[in-house]
Short mmCIF file of C-alpha atoms in Angstrom, two decimals:
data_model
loop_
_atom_site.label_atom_id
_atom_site.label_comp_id
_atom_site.label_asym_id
_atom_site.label_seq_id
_atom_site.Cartn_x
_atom_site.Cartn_y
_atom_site.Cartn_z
CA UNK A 462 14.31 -16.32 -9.91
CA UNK A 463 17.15 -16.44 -12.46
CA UNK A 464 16.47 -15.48 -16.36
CA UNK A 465 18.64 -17.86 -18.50
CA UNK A 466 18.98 -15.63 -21.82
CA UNK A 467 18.63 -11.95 -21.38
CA UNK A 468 19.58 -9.11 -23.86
CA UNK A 469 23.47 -8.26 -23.32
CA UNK A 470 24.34 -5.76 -20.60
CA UNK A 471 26.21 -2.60 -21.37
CA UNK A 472 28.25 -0.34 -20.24
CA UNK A 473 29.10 2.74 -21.82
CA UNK A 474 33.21 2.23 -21.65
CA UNK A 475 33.05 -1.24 -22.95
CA UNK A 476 30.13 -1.51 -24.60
CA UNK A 477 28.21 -5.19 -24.40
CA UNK A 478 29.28 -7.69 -21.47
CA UNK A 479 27.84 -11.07 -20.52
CA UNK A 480 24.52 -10.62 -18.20
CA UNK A 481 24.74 -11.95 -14.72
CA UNK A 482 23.05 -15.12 -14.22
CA UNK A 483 20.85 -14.13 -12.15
CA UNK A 484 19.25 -10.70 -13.43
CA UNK A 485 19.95 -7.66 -11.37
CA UNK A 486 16.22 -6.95 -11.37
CA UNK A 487 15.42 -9.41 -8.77
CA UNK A 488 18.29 -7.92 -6.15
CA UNK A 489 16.36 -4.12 -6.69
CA UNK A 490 13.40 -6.07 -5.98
CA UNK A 491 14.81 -7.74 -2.76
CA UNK A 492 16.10 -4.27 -1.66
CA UNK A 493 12.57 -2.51 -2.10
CA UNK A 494 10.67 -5.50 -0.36
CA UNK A 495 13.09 -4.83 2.55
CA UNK A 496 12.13 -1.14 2.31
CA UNK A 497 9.17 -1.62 2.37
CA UNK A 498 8.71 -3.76 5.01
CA UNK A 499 10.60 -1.77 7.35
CA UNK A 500 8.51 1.03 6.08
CA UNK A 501 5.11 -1.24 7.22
CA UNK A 502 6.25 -0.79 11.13
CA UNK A 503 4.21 2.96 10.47
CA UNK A 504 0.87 1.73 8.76
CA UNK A 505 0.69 -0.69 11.75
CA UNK A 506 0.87 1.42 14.23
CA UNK A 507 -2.54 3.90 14.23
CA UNK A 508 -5.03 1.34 15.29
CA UNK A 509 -3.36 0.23 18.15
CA UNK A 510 -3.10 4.03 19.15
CA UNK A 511 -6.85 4.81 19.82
CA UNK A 512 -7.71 3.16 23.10
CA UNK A 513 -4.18 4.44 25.08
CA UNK A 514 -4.70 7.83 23.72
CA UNK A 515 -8.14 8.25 24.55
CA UNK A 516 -7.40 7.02 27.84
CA UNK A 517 -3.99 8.97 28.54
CA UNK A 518 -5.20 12.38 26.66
CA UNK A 519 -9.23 11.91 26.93
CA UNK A 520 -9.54 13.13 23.07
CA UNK A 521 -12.31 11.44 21.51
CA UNK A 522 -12.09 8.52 19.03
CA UNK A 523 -13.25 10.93 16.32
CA UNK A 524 -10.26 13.39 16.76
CA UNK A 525 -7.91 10.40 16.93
CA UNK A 526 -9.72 9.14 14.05
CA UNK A 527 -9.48 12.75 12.04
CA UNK A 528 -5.75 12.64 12.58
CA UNK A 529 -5.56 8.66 11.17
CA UNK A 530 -7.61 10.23 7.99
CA UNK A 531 -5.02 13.09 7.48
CA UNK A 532 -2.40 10.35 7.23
CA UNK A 533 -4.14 8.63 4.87
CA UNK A 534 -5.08 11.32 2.85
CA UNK A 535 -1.60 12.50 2.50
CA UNK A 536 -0.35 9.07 1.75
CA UNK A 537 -2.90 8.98 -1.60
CA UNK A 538 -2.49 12.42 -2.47
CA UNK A 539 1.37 12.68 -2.21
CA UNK A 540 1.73 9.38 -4.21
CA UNK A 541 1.55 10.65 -7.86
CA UNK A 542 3.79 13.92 -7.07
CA UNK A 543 6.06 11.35 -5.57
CA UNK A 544 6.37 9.21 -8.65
CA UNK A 545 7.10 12.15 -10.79
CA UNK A 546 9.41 13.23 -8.43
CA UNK A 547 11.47 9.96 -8.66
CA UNK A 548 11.53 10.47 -12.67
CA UNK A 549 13.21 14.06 -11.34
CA UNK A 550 15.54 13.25 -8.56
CA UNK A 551 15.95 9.19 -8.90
CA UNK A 552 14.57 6.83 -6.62
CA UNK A 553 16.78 6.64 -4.23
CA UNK A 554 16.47 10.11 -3.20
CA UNK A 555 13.07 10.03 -3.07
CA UNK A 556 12.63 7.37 -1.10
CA UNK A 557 15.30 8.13 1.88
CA UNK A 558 13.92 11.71 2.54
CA UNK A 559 10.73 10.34 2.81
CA UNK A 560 11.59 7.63 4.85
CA UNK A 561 13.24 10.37 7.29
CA UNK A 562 10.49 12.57 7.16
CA UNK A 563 8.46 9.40 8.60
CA UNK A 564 10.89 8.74 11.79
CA UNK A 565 10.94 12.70 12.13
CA UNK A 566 7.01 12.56 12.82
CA UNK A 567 7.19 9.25 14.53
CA UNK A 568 9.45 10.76 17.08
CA UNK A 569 8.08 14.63 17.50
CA UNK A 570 4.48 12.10 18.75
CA UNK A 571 6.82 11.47 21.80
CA UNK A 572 6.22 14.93 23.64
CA UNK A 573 2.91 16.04 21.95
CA UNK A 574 0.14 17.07 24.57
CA UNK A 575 -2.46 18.34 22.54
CA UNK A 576 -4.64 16.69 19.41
CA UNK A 577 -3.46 19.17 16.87
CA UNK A 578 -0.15 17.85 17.07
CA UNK A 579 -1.01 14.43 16.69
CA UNK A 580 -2.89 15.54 13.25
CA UNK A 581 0.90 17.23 12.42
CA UNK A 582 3.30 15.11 13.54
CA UNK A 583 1.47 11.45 12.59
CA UNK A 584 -1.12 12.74 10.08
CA UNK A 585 1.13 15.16 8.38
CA UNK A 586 4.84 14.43 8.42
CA UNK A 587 4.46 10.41 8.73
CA UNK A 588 1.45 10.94 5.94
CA UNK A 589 3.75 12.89 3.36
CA UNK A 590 6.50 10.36 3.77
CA UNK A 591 4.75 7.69 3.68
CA UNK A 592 2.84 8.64 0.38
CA UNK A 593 6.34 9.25 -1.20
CA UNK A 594 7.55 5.98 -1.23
CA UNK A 595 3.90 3.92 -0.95
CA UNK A 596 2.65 1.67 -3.95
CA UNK A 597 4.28 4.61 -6.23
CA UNK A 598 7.69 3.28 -5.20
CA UNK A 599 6.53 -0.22 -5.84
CA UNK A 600 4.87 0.64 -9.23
CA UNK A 601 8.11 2.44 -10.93
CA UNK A 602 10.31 -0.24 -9.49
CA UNK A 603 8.46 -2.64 -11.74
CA UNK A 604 8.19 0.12 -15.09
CA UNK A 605 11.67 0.50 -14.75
CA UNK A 606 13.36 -3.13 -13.97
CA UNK A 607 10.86 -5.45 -15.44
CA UNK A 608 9.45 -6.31 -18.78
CA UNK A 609 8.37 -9.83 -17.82
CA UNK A 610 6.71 -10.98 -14.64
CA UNK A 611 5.22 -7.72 -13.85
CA UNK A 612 2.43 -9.01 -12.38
CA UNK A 613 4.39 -11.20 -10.27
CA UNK A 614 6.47 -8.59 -9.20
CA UNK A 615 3.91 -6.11 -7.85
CA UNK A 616 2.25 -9.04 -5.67
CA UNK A 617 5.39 -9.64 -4.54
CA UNK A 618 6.18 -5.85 -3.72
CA UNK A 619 2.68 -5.24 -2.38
CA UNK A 620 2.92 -8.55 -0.24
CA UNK A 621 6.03 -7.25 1.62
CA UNK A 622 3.54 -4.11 3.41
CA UNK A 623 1.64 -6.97 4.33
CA UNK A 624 5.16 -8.82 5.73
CA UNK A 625 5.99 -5.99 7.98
CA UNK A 626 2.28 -5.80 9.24
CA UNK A 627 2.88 -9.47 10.27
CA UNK A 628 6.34 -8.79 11.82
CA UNK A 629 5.49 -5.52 13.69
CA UNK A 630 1.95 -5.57 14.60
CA UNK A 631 2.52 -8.69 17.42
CA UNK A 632 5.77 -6.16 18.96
CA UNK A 633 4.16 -2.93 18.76
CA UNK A 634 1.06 -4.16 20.41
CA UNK A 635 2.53 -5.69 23.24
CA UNK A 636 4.84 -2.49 23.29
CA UNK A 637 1.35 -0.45 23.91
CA UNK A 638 0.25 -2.85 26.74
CA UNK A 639 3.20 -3.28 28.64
CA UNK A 640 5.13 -0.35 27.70
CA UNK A 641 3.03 2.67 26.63
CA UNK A 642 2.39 3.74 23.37
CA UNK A 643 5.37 6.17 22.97
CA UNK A 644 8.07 3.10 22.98
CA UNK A 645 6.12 1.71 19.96
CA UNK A 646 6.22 5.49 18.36
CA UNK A 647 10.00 5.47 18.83
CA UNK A 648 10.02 1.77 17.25
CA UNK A 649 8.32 3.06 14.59
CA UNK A 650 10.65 5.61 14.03
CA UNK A 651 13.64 3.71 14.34
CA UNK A 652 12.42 0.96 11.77
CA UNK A 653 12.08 3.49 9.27
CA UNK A 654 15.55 4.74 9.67
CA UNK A 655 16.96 1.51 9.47
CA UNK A 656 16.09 1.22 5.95
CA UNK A 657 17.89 3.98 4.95
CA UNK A 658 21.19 2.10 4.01
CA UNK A 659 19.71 -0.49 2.38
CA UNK A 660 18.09 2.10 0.14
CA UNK A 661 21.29 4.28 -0.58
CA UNK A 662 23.56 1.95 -1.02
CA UNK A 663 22.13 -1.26 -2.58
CA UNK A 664 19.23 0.59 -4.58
CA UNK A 665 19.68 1.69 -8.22
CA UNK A 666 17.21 3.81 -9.98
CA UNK A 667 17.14 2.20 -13.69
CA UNK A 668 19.00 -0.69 -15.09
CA UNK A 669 21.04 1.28 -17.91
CA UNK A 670 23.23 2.49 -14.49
CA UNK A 671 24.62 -0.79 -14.33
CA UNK A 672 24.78 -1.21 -17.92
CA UNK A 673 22.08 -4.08 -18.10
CA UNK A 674 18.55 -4.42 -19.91
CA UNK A 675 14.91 -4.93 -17.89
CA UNK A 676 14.17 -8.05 -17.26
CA UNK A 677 12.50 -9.76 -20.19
CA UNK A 678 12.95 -6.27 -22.12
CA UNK A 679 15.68 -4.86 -24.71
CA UNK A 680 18.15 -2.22 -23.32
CA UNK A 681 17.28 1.15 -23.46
CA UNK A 682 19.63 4.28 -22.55
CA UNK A 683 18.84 6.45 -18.97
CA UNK A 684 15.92 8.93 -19.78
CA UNK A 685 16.98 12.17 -19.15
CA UNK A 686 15.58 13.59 -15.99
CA UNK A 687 11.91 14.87 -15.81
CA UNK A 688 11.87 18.50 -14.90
CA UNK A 689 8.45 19.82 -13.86
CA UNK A 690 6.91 17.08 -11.72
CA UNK A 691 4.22 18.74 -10.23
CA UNK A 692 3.37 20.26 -13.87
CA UNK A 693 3.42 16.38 -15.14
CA UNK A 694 1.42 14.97 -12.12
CA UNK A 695 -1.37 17.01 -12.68
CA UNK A 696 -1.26 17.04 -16.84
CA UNK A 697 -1.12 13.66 -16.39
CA UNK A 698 -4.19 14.06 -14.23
CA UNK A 699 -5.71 15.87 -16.42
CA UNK A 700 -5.62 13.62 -19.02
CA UNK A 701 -6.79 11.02 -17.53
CA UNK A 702 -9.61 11.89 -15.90
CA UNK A 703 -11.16 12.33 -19.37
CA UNK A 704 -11.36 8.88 -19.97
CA UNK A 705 -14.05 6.31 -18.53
CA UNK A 706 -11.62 3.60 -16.80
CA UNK A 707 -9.69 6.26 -15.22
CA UNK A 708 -12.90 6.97 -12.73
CA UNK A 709 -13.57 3.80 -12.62
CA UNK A 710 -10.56 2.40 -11.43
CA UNK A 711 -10.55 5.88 -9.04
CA UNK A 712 -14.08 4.84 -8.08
CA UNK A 713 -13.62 0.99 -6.95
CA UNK A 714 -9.95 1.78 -5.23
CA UNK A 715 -11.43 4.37 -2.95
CA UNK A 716 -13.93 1.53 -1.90
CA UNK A 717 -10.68 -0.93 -1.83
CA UNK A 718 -9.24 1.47 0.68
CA UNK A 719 -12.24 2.48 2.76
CA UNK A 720 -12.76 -1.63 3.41
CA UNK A 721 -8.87 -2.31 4.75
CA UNK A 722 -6.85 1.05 5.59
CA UNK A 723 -9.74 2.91 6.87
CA UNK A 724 -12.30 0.16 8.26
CA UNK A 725 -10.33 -2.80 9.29
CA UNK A 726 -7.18 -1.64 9.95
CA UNK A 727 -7.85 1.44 11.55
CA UNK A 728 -10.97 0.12 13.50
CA UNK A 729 -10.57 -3.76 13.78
CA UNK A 730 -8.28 -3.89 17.09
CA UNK A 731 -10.35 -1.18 19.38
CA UNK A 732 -13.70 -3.00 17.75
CA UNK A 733 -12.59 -6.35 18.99
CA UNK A 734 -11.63 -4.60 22.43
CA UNK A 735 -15.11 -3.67 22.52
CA UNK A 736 -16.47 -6.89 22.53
CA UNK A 737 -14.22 -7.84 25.35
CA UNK A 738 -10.88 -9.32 23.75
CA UNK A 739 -7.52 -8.25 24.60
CA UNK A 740 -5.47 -5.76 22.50
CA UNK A 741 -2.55 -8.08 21.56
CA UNK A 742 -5.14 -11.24 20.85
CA UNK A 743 -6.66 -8.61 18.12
CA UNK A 744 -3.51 -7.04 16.94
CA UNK A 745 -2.25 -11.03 16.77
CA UNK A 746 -5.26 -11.55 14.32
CA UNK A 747 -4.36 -8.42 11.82
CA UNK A 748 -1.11 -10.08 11.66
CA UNK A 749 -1.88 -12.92 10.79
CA UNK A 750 -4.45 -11.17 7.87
CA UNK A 751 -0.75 -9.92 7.05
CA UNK A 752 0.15 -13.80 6.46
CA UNK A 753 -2.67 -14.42 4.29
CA UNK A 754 -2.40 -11.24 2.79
CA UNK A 755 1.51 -12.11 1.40
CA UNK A 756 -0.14 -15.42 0.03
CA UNK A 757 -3.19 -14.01 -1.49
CA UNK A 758 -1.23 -10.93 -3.04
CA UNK A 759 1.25 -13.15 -4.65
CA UNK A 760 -1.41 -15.10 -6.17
CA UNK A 761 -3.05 -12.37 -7.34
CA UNK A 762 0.21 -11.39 -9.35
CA UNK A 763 0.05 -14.54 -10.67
CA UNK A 764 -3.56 -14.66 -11.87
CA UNK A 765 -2.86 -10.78 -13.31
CA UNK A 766 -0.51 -12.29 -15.87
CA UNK A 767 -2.91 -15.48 -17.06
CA UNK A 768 -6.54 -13.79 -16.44
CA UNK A 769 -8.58 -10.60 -16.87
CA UNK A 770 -7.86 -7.93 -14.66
CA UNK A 771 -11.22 -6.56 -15.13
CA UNK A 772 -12.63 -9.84 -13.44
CA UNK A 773 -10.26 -11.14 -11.04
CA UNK A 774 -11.23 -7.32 -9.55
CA UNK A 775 -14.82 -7.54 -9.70
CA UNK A 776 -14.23 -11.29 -8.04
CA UNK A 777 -11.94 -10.01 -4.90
CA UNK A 778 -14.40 -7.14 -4.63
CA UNK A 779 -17.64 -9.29 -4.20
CA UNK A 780 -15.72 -11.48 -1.46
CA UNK A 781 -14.79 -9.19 0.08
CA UNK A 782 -17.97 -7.16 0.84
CA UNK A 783 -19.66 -10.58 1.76
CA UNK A 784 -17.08 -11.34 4.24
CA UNK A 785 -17.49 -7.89 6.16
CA UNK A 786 -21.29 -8.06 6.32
CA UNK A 787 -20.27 -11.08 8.91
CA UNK A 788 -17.64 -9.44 10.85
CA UNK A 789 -20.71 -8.35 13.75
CA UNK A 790 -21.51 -11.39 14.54
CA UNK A 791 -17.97 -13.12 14.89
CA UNK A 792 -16.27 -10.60 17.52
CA UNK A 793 -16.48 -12.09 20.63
CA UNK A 794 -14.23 -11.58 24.11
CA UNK A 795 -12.16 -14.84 22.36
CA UNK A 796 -10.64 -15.85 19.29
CA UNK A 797 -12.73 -19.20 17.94
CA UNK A 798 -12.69 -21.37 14.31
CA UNK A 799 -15.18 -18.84 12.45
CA UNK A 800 -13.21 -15.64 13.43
CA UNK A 801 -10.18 -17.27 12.23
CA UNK A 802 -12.37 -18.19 9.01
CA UNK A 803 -12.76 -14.66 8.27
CA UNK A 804 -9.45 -13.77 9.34
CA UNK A 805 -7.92 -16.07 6.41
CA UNK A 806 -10.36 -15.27 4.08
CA UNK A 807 -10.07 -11.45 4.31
CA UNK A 808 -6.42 -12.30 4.47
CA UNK A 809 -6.32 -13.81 1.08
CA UNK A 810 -7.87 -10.63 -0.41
CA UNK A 811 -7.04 -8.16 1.55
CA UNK A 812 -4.75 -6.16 -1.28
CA UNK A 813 -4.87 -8.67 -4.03
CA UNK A 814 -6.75 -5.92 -6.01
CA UNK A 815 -3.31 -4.44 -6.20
CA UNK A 816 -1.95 -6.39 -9.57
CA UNK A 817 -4.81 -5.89 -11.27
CA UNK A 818 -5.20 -2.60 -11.03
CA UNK A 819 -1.91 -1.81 -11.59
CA UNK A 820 -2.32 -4.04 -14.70
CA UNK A 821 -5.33 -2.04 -15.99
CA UNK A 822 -3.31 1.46 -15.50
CA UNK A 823 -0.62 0.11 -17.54
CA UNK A 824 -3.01 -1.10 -20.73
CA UNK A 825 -5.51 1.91 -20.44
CA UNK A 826 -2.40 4.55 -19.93
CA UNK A 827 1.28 3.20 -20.84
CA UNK A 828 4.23 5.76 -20.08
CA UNK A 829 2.04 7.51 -17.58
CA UNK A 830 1.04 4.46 -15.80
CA UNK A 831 2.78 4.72 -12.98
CA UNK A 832 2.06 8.60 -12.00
CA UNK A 833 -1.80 7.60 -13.08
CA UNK A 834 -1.48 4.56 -10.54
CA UNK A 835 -0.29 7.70 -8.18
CA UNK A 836 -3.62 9.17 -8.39
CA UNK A 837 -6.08 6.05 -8.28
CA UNK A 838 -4.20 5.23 -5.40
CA UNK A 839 -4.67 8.72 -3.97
CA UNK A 840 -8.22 8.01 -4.47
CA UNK A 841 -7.50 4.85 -2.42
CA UNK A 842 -5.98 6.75 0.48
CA UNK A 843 -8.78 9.33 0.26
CA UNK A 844 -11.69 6.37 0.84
CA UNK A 845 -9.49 4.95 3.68
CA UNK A 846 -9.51 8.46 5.73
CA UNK A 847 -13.25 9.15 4.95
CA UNK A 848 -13.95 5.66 6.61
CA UNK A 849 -10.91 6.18 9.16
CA UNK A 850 -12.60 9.49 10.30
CA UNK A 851 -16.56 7.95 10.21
CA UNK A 852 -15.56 4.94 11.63
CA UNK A 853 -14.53 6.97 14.78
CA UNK A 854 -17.40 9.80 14.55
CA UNK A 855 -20.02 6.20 14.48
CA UNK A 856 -17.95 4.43 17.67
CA UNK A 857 -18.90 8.03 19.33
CA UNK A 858 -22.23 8.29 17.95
CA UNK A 859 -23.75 4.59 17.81
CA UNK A 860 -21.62 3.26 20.75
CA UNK A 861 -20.91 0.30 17.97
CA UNK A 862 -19.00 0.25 14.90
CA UNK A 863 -21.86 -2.30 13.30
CA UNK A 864 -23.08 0.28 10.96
CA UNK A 865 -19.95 0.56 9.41
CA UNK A 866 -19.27 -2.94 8.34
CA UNK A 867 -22.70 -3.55 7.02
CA UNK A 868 -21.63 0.15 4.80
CA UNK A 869 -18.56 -1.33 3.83
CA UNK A 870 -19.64 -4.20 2.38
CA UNK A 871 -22.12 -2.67 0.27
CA UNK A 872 -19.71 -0.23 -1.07
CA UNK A 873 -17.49 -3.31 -1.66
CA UNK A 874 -20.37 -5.02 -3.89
CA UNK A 875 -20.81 -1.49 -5.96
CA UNK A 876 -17.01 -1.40 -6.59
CA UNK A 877 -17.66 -5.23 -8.03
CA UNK A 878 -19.35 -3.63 -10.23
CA UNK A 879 -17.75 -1.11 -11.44
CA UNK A 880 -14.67 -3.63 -12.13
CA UNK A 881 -17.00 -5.48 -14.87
CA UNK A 882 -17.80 -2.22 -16.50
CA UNK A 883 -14.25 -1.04 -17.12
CA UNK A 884 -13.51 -1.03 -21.14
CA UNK A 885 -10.80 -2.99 -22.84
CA UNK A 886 -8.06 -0.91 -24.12
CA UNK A 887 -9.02 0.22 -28.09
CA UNK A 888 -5.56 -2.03 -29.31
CA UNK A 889 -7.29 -5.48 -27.21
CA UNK A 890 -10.28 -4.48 -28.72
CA UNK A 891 -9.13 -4.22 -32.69
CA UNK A 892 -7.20 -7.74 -31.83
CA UNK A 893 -10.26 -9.34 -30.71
CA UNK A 894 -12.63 -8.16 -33.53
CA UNK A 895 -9.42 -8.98 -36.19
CA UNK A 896 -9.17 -12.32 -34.48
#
């Protein structure tokens, strides 16, 4: 997308030059939708991991699930440390340890033999990496090189997990089945790593480096690094949990993340094996939830800029829950028209909640946004492993995962809820009554 009048670029030598036609932004954009994507191979992997493990190792669903809820937990809590951090270090940095911290812990999974080190080399390693450059990397991608379009660009950014879900999922599966499941680890591993150059050489950390404005936005000099990140994360923490929106935005994402992380993508493929249908036909139907999911992000980036966050949540949140309270009755030993119904419908919301809640962290906390959007993801990542790890311990139990969807969705219609309650920043507010 090209910008046709943008504020000059600079450059400290020879002060203002003519802005590229097309803005910079967009190619830092391009380069972290290719991270991230190669990044995805790792979030795709863990539910296609619980049959061949409890059949190779004999460990139970639950310990498999425990290690999937580490992961996940480590992903949320790591996020708003990692944002911080790439105020500190830059984002480049950030991002390429993490990224081979993740094919260090992808690999080590080749020669474990007992549970505990699945739960440190997958839900430790792979779950601090991943964390570090997760929807944190996204979110001060879009602070830093974007003015305008914001909401666009976070769909976009959030779509491209959903791209590398759609890419990987079909090859890793059929990796398990005809292969084994440590092929796919090494896959895994390798993806990660391949990202690397893209990130250290084409990746810049904040447009005054290349002497150019955000797009849409006036130029502004490099901040000065942020010393103390932990220290910030958690005054930042601090502060925000005394406000109302704060837990409610905490409150509805952990729901967000126990219905997709946790439930469906942890539990979806060895559900559908249950009812009789083969691991690549369900692992074929989460990726295609991954080609919905680009479309319905996207629009949800879209509708962030035009409508009210505080709705559009409460809207995705109520479809959602409906559509899960469904799921029992449409998994069957085949794939047929209303599975794929639910499939694209699920699809279309699957993260759209993303852009607005990004959009409500930015007008309920400004500067902080980002490491605030740290935490209510970490809040995210926290639901997802509670339901990762039930969703297991009920399999074991109940001999079903039923129970869980029928939870889920009613957690999905309380989160609804919560959306509509969230105030209106005070400044929206004094507009409106002024008005």
């Amino acid at each position: 997308m090209a910008q046709t009048t943008e504020t000059p670029a600079r450059t400290p030598e020879s002060g203002p030059v003519r802005a590229p036609r097309v803005h910079r932004a967009w190619f830092v954009a391009a380069v972290a939708f290719v991270t991230i994507i190669g990044a995805a191979a790792f979030a795709s992997l863990p539910g296609l991991l619980i049959e061949p493990l409890h059949a190779e190792l004999h460990w139970s669903r639950g310990t498999i699930g425990f290690a999937v809820s580490v992961n996940l937990a480590l992903y949320g809590l790591t996020a708003p440390f990692a944002a911080a951090l790439m105020d500190r270090f830059g984002i480049r940095r950030v991002v390429a340890v993490a990224l081979g911290v993740i094919a260090l812990g992808a690999l080590l999974t080749v020669w474990m033999t007992a549970a505990w080190q699945l739960v440190l080399y997958w839900g430790v390693l792979v779950g601090l990496g991943s964390g570090s450059m997760a929807l944190a990397f996204a979110a001060t991608v879009t602070n830093r090189w974007f003015t305008a379009r914001r909401g666009l660009v976070t769909g976009l950014l959030t779509a491209a997990g959903a791209s590398g879900q759609l890419i990987f999922l079909p090859l890793l599966s059929w990796l398990v089945e005809h292969h084994g499941w440590r092929p796919a680890s090494v896959t895994v591993a390798l993806a990660a790593l391949a990202v690397v150059p893209f990130v250290w050489l084409l990746l810049r950390d904040h447009p005054a480096d290349v002497g150019l404005a955000p797009y849409g936005g006036e130029y502004a000099a490099k901040p000065a690094p942020v010393t103390g990140a932990a220290r910030r994360a958690v005054t930042v923490l601090l502060k925000a949990a005394r406000t109302g929106p704060f837990w409610l935005l905490a409150g509805s994402f952990a729901i967000c993340g126990a219905s997709t992380n946790g439930l469906v993508r942890t539990h979806f493929v060895p559900a559908a094996h249950d009812h009789g249908m083969p691991i690549t036909a369900a692992a074929g139907l989460l990726a295609v939830i991954g080609v919905f999911d680009v479309v319905g992000t996207v629009a949800s980036g879209w509708f962030t800029d035009r409508f009210s966050a505080r709705r559009l949540l409460a809207v995705y949140y109520a479809l959602r829950g409906i559509s899960l309270c469904f799921l029992p009755i449409l998994l069957a030993p085949s794939v047929h028209p209303p599975m794929l119904f639910f499939i694209v419908f699920y699809g279309l919301d699957w993260v759209a909640t993303v852009p607005p809640t990004m959009a409500l962290c930015r007008e309920h906390f400004g500067a902080d946004s980002a490491i605030v959007f740290g935490w209510v993801l970490a809040s995210h990542q926290v639901g997802a492993a509670a339901v990762a790890f039930a969703g297991g311990l009920a399999r074991d139990v109940f001999g079903t995962y039923d129970v869980v969807w029928y939870a889920s969705g009613a957690l999905c219609a309380a989160a609804a809820l919560m959306a509509l309650v969230i105030s209106r920043p005070r400044t929206e507010r004094a507009l409106v009554a002024g008005a």
